[in-house]
């Protein structure tokens, strides 16, 4: 998994660097804001691929002296700030497009587009984006669809390709409108293309950002994951003659953290708790990648109000 993921990210890194340099150069030569956004998008992708490859190499590492909870959170941190950087770029592009349109409506004259460099750019970059998307998608599928890094990079490559293709179609439309009744919009056609394209994806990147932020905040996992875990742990707990008092499931990067609050109803040894924990990890391995924690408790994840030290400092359990 790490080898496929790392190889895909290396190719994506150099592909994004090539597209970023080509995009900035083409934007300078053609006076196109849409192409500049495309180039900046690719340069951010180049930086993200470098960081993503480093994260992918350590995401599965277990707890150690420096990171007692392991390194699974690194992937959630990466995807959260990767989504935030994409969201920031999209909002920057929308703001710039609106300012260009307002300036034109106020009498300003935008620089005319130079179409020569754009033809070669659209052809080369469109094919590159398609190849990167296909490679990331294939690697994501081959690694069990567990890598949020590859999923996000595939989405980014697809959006980059959509921007490039739609911008190319829009440029052709601008040329065709020059001698028609709609010729008045051709000077700002580039900004209109940016505004439409970015507006269609801003909600997607915002959703990805909120998803990553939720993982970092410890938000509970999706109901279907909780249901799978609950069905899987019941046989082992029944065999141990205990009662499940509570269950929490949180997603953190490509790993789930499962906490089983278990009332054995009798004195148990540390060895018994370890044995039950290992049994549950073996049972859950085919269902989802997770770390399991078994906590003997008759209350669950939260103390009752009459025992909670924050609410009742003098409250103590009987006995």
Short mmCIF file of C-alpha atoms in Angstrom, two decimals:
data_model
loop_
_atom_site.label_atom_id
_atom_site.label_comp_id
_atom_site.label_asym_id
_atom_site.label_seq_id
_atom_site.Cartn_x
_atom_site.Cartn_y
_atom_site.Cartn_z
CA UNK A 1 0.00 0.00 0.00
CA UNK A 2 2.74 2.44 0.93
CA UNK A 3 4.70 1.61 -2.22
CA UNK A 4 1.73 2.21 -4.54
CA UNK A 5 0.72 5.34 -2.65
CA UNK A 6 4.25 6.74 -2.64
CA UNK A 7 4.77 6.03 -6.34
CA UNK A 8 1.49 7.73 -7.24
CA UNK A 9 2.36 10.78 -5.15
CA UNK A 10 5.85 11.08 -6.68
CA UNK A 11 4.43 11.10 -10.21
CA UNK A 12 1.74 13.54 -9.09
CA UNK A 13 4.35 15.80 -7.53
CA UNK A 14 6.37 16.21 -10.72
CA UNK A 15 3.25 16.34 -12.86
CA UNK A 16 1.87 19.21 -10.77
CA UNK A 17 5.20 21.06 -10.90
CA UNK A 18 5.21 20.81 -14.69
CA UNK A 19 1.60 21.99 -14.92
CA UNK A 20 2.17 24.81 -12.44
CA UNK A 21 5.16 26.25 -14.32
CA UNK A 22 3.33 25.84 -17.65
CA UNK A 23 0.20 27.50 -16.25
CA UNK A 24 1.99 30.57 -14.87
CA UNK A 25 3.99 30.97 -18.10
CA UNK A 26 0.88 30.61 -20.28
CA UNK A 27 -1.04 33.06 -18.08
CA UNK A 28 1.70 35.70 -18.45
CA UNK A 29 1.82 35.23 -22.22
CA UNK A 30 -1.96 35.18 -22.71
CA UNK A 31 -3.19 37.63 -19.99
CA UNK A 32 -5.60 34.93 -18.77
CA UNK A 33 -6.72 34.89 -15.14
CA UNK A 34 -8.33 31.47 -15.61
CA UNK A 35 -5.01 29.96 -16.65
CA UNK A 36 -3.22 31.68 -13.76
CA UNK A 37 -5.67 30.07 -11.32
CA UNK A 38 -5.05 26.74 -13.01
CA UNK A 39 -1.27 27.17 -12.65
CA UNK A 40 -1.47 28.18 -8.99
CA UNK A 41 -3.75 25.21 -8.35
CA UNK A 42 -1.07 22.89 -9.74
CA UNK A 43 1.74 24.52 -7.72
CA UNK A 44 -0.26 23.95 -4.54
CA UNK A 45 -0.67 20.35 -5.69
CA UNK A 46 3.11 20.03 -6.04
CA UNK A 47 3.66 21.16 -2.43
CA UNK A 48 0.82 18.94 -1.21
CA UNK A 49 2.30 15.88 -2.93
CA UNK A 50 5.61 16.39 -1.12
CA UNK A 51 3.88 16.61 2.26
CA UNK A 52 1.40 13.85 1.41
CA UNK A 53 4.17 11.39 0.57
CA UNK A 54 5.84 12.03 3.90
CA UNK A 55 2.54 11.57 5.74
CA UNK A 56 1.76 8.34 3.88
CA UNK A 57 5.07 6.83 5.07
CA UNK A 58 4.25 7.33 8.76
CA UNK A 59 0.43 7.22 8.91
CA UNK A 60 0.38 3.53 9.89
CA UNK A 61 3.15 3.77 12.48
CA UNK A 62 2.08 2.72 15.94
CA UNK A 63 2.49 4.55 19.25
CA UNK A 64 5.97 5.47 20.42
CA UNK A 65 7.61 7.70 23.01
CA UNK A 66 7.02 10.88 21.00
CA UNK A 67 3.51 10.08 19.72
CA UNK A 68 1.74 7.97 22.37
CA UNK A 69 -1.45 7.93 20.27
CA UNK A 70 0.34 6.95 17.04
CA UNK A 71 0.56 8.85 13.76
CA UNK A 72 -2.90 8.28 12.27
CA UNK A 73 -3.87 11.91 12.93
CA UNK A 74 -1.25 13.11 10.44
CA UNK A 75 -3.42 12.09 7.49
CA UNK A 76 -6.43 13.92 8.93
CA UNK A 77 -4.25 17.01 9.48
CA UNK A 78 -2.95 16.81 5.90
CA UNK A 79 -6.35 16.40 4.26
CA UNK A 80 -7.85 19.16 6.39
CA UNK A 81 -5.26 21.76 5.45
CA UNK A 82 -5.05 20.50 1.85
CA UNK A 83 -8.78 21.12 1.53
CA UNK A 84 -8.35 24.50 3.24
CA UNK A 85 -5.63 25.54 0.77
CA UNK A 86 -7.82 24.54 -2.19
CA UNK A 87 -10.78 26.34 -0.67
CA UNK A 88 -8.64 29.46 -0.15
CA UNK A 89 -7.44 29.39 -3.76
CA UNK A 90 -10.99 29.02 -5.07
CA UNK A 91 -12.23 31.93 -2.93
CA UNK A 92 -9.24 34.03 -4.06
CA UNK A 93 -10.08 33.30 -7.70
CA UNK A 94 -13.76 34.14 -7.17
CA UNK A 95 -12.83 37.45 -5.52
CA UNK A 96 -10.45 38.35 -8.35
CA UNK A 97 -13.04 37.51 -11.00
CA UNK A 98 -15.69 39.64 -9.29
CA UNK A 99 -13.28 42.57 -9.02
CA UNK A 100 -12.45 42.31 -12.75
CA UNK A 101 -16.13 42.27 -13.65
CA UNK A 102 -16.90 45.25 -11.39
CA UNK A 103 -13.91 47.14 -12.83
CA UNK A 104 -15.14 46.50 -16.38
CA UNK A 105 -18.67 47.59 -15.47
CA UNK A 106 -17.18 50.82 -14.07
CA UNK A 107 -15.44 51.61 -17.35
CA UNK A 108 -12.11 49.85 -16.91
CA UNK A 109 -10.49 48.13 -19.89
CA UNK A 110 -9.09 44.63 -19.13
CA UNK A 111 -6.06 43.40 -21.02
CA UNK A 112 -7.01 41.58 -24.24
CA UNK A 113 -6.46 37.84 -24.30
CA UNK A 114 -3.71 36.37 -26.49
CA UNK A 115 -5.03 33.02 -27.73
CA UNK A 116 -1.86 31.62 -29.33
CA UNK A 117 -0.21 30.09 -26.21
CA UNK A 118 -3.55 28.80 -24.91
CA UNK A 119 -4.14 26.23 -27.64
CA UNK A 120 -0.99 24.26 -26.82
CA UNK A 121 -1.56 24.70 -23.08
CA UNK A 122 -5.11 23.29 -23.12
CA UNK A 123 -4.08 20.21 -25.09
CA UNK A 124 -1.01 19.31 -23.00
CA UNK A 125 -2.43 20.11 -19.57
CA UNK A 126 -5.76 18.45 -20.24
CA UNK A 127 -4.06 15.15 -21.08
CA UNK A 128 -1.72 15.47 -18.07
CA UNK A 129 -4.63 16.02 -15.66
CA UNK A 130 -6.49 13.04 -17.05
CA UNK A 131 -3.46 10.78 -16.62
CA UNK A 132 -2.85 11.98 -13.05
CA UNK A 133 -6.49 11.46 -12.14
CA UNK A 134 -6.46 7.94 -13.59
CA UNK A 135 -3.24 7.05 -11.79
CA UNK A 136 -4.42 8.35 -8.38
CA UNK A 137 -7.81 6.65 -8.81
CA UNK A 138 -6.18 3.34 -9.72
CA UNK A 139 -3.77 3.51 -6.78
CA UNK A 140 -6.61 4.46 -4.42
CA UNK A 141 -8.65 1.48 -5.59
CA UNK A 142 -5.68 -0.94 -5.40
CA UNK A 143 -4.95 0.12 -1.81
CA UNK A 144 -8.47 -0.73 -0.65
CA UNK A 145 -9.89 2.82 -0.95
CA UNK A 146 -8.48 3.60 2.50
CA UNK A 147 -6.17 6.50 1.62
CA UNK A 148 -7.81 9.91 2.00
CA UNK A 149 -4.59 11.38 0.57
CA UNK A 150 -5.00 9.59 -2.76
CA UNK A 151 -8.75 10.27 -2.81
CA UNK A 152 -8.20 13.99 -2.37
CA UNK A 153 -5.37 14.10 -4.92
CA UNK A 154 -7.57 12.30 -7.48
CA UNK A 155 -10.33 14.84 -6.85
CA UNK A 156 -7.87 17.71 -7.20
CA UNK A 157 -6.51 16.33 -10.50
CA UNK A 158 -10.05 15.87 -11.82
CA UNK A 159 -10.98 19.45 -10.89
CA UNK A 160 -7.80 20.76 -12.46
CA UNK A 161 -8.71 18.92 -15.66
CA UNK A 162 -12.27 20.24 -15.57
CA UNK A 163 -10.99 23.80 -15.14
CA UNK A 164 -8.60 23.37 -18.05
CA UNK A 165 -11.22 21.81 -20.34
CA UNK A 166 -13.98 24.22 -19.45
CA UNK A 167 -11.64 27.19 -19.77
CA UNK A 168 -10.66 25.98 -23.24
CA UNK A 169 -14.30 25.65 -24.28
CA UNK A 170 -15.00 29.06 -22.78
CA UNK A 171 -12.14 30.64 -24.71
CA UNK A 172 -13.54 29.22 -27.94
CA UNK A 173 -16.92 30.67 -26.98
CA UNK A 174 -15.35 34.07 -26.40
CA UNK A 175 -13.89 34.03 -29.91
CA UNK A 176 -17.23 33.02 -31.42
CA UNK A 177 -19.07 35.81 -29.58
CA UNK A 178 -16.79 38.62 -30.77
CA UNK A 179 -18.98 39.55 -33.75
CA UNK A 180 -22.38 38.92 -32.14
CA UNK A 181 -24.80 40.86 -29.96
CA UNK A 182 -23.03 39.40 -26.89
CA UNK A 183 -19.65 40.79 -27.86
CA UNK A 184 -19.79 43.17 -24.88
CA UNK A 185 -19.00 40.28 -22.49
CA UNK A 186 -15.93 39.04 -24.36
CA UNK A 187 -13.50 41.35 -22.50
CA UNK A 188 -14.56 39.76 -19.20
CA UNK A 189 -15.28 36.29 -20.55
CA UNK A 190 -12.18 34.98 -18.82
CA UNK A 191 -13.40 36.24 -15.43
CA UNK A 192 -16.89 34.83 -16.03
CA UNK A 193 -15.37 31.40 -16.72
CA UNK A 194 -13.37 31.56 -13.47
CA UNK A 195 -16.43 32.64 -11.49
CA UNK A 196 -18.65 29.84 -12.82
CA UNK A 197 -16.08 27.07 -12.43
CA UNK A 198 -14.97 28.02 -8.94
CA UNK A 199 -18.54 28.49 -7.71
CA UNK A 200 -19.36 24.89 -8.65
CA UNK A 201 -16.62 23.37 -6.46
CA UNK A 202 -16.43 25.69 -3.45
CA UNK A 203 -19.04 23.62 -1.57
CA UNK A 204 -17.11 20.38 -2.27
CA UNK A 205 -13.86 21.70 -0.82
CA UNK A 206 -15.70 23.21 2.13
CA UNK A 207 -17.28 19.80 2.82
CA UNK A 208 -13.84 18.10 2.64
CA UNK A 209 -12.43 20.70 5.03
CA UNK A 210 -15.27 20.21 7.53
CA UNK A 211 -14.88 16.43 7.29
CA UNK A 212 -11.18 16.62 8.14
CA UNK A 213 -11.87 19.13 10.91
CA UNK A 214 -14.48 16.78 12.35
CA UNK A 215 -11.94 13.94 12.49
CA UNK A 216 -9.46 16.15 14.32
CA UNK A 217 -12.18 17.29 16.73
CA UNK A 218 -13.10 13.68 17.55
CA UNK A 219 -16.55 13.66 15.97
CA UNK A 220 -18.23 10.26 15.98
CA UNK A 221 -17.95 8.11 12.84
CA UNK A 222 -20.75 7.54 10.35
CA UNK A 223 -23.71 5.46 11.64
CA UNK A 224 -23.00 2.58 9.24
CA UNK A 225 -19.49 2.17 10.67
CA UNK A 226 -20.82 2.19 14.23
CA UNK A 227 -23.44 -0.43 13.31
CA UNK A 228 -20.77 -2.70 11.74
CA UNK A 229 -18.58 -2.43 14.84
CA UNK A 230 -21.48 -3.10 17.20
CA UNK A 231 -22.52 -6.25 15.31
CA UNK A 232 -18.93 -7.50 15.20
CA UNK A 233 -18.05 -7.07 18.90
CA UNK A 234 -21.18 -8.66 20.33
CA UNK A 235 -20.15 -12.35 19.96
CA UNK A 236 -16.79 -11.87 21.70
CA UNK A 237 -18.37 -9.90 24.55
CA UNK A 238 -21.10 -12.52 24.97
CA UNK A 239 -18.45 -15.25 25.13
CA UNK A 240 -16.63 -13.24 27.81
CA UNK A 241 -19.92 -13.10 29.77
CA UNK A 242 -19.85 -9.32 29.93
CA UNK A 243 -22.20 -6.49 29.05
CA UNK A 244 -21.53 -3.72 26.53
CA UNK A 245 -22.29 -0.53 28.43
CA UNK A 246 -21.20 1.91 25.70
CA UNK A 247 -19.37 2.05 22.39
CA UNK A 248 -17.65 4.91 20.57
CA UNK A 249 -16.17 4.89 17.06
CA UNK A 250 -14.13 7.78 15.66
CA UNK A 251 -12.41 8.03 12.29
CA UNK A 252 -8.88 9.44 12.30
CA UNK A 253 -7.24 9.46 8.89
CA UNK A 254 -7.33 5.91 7.52
CA UNK A 255 -7.75 4.38 10.99
CA UNK A 256 -10.78 4.11 13.25
CA UNK A 257 -10.51 4.36 17.02
CA UNK A 258 -12.97 1.98 18.70
CA UNK A 259 -13.53 2.27 22.44
CA UNK A 260 -15.51 -0.55 24.05
CA UNK A 261 -16.90 0.23 27.50
CA UNK A 262 -17.43 -3.19 29.02
CA UNK A 263 -18.91 -4.29 32.32
CA UNK A 264 -17.56 -7.80 33.08
CA UNK A 265 -19.83 -8.16 36.12
CA UNK A 266 -16.93 -9.80 38.02
CA UNK A 267 -13.30 -9.13 38.89
CA UNK A 268 -11.03 -9.44 35.82
CA UNK A 269 -7.27 -9.47 35.39
CA UNK A 270 -5.21 -7.32 33.05
CA UNK A 271 -4.42 -10.46 31.03
CA UNK A 272 -8.14 -11.06 30.44
CA UNK A 273 -8.66 -7.50 29.27
CA UNK A 274 -5.68 -7.79 26.90
CA UNK A 275 -7.00 -11.08 25.53
CA UNK A 276 -10.43 -9.58 24.89
CA UNK A 277 -8.87 -6.53 23.22
CA UNK A 278 -6.80 -8.70 20.88
CA UNK A 279 -9.85 -10.84 20.07
CA UNK A 280 -11.87 -7.75 19.15
CA UNK A 281 -9.05 -6.39 16.98
CA UNK A 282 -8.87 -9.70 15.10
CA UNK A 283 -12.65 -9.77 14.67
CA UNK A 284 -12.78 -6.16 13.44
CA UNK A 285 -9.78 -6.41 11.08
CA UNK A 286 -11.88 -7.63 8.10
CA UNK A 287 -14.51 -4.97 8.80
CA UNK A 288 -12.41 -1.81 9.07
CA UNK A 289 -8.85 -0.80 10.08
CA UNK A 290 -8.99 0.21 13.71
CA UNK A 291 -7.34 0.46 17.09
CA UNK A 292 -9.43 -1.07 19.87
CA UNK A 293 -9.49 0.00 23.50
CA UNK A 294 -11.44 -2.02 26.07
CA UNK A 295 -12.34 -0.08 29.20
CA UNK A 296 -14.03 -2.01 32.05
CA UNK A 297 -16.74 0.37 33.23
CA UNK A 298 -20.34 0.26 34.33
CA UNK A 299 -21.01 3.87 33.25
CA UNK A 300 -19.63 4.33 29.73
CA UNK A 301 -18.06 7.40 28.20
CA UNK A 302 -19.55 9.90 30.65
CA UNK A 303 -19.95 9.94 34.42
CA UNK A 304 -23.53 10.33 35.72
CA UNK A 305 -24.19 13.90 36.80
CA UNK A 306 -24.33 12.97 40.48
CA UNK A 307 -20.82 11.44 40.26
CA UNK A 308 -19.22 13.84 37.79
CA UNK A 309 -16.42 15.71 39.63
CA UNK A 310 -17.02 18.76 37.47
CA UNK A 311 -20.64 18.94 38.55
CA UNK A 312 -20.50 17.32 42.00
CA UNK A 313 -16.97 17.53 43.50
CA UNK A 314 -17.94 15.45 46.54
CA UNK A 315 -19.76 12.69 44.67
CA UNK A 316 -18.14 9.24 44.83
CA UNK A 317 -19.39 5.80 43.72
CA UNK A 318 -20.67 3.62 46.50
CA UNK A 319 -18.13 1.12 47.83
#
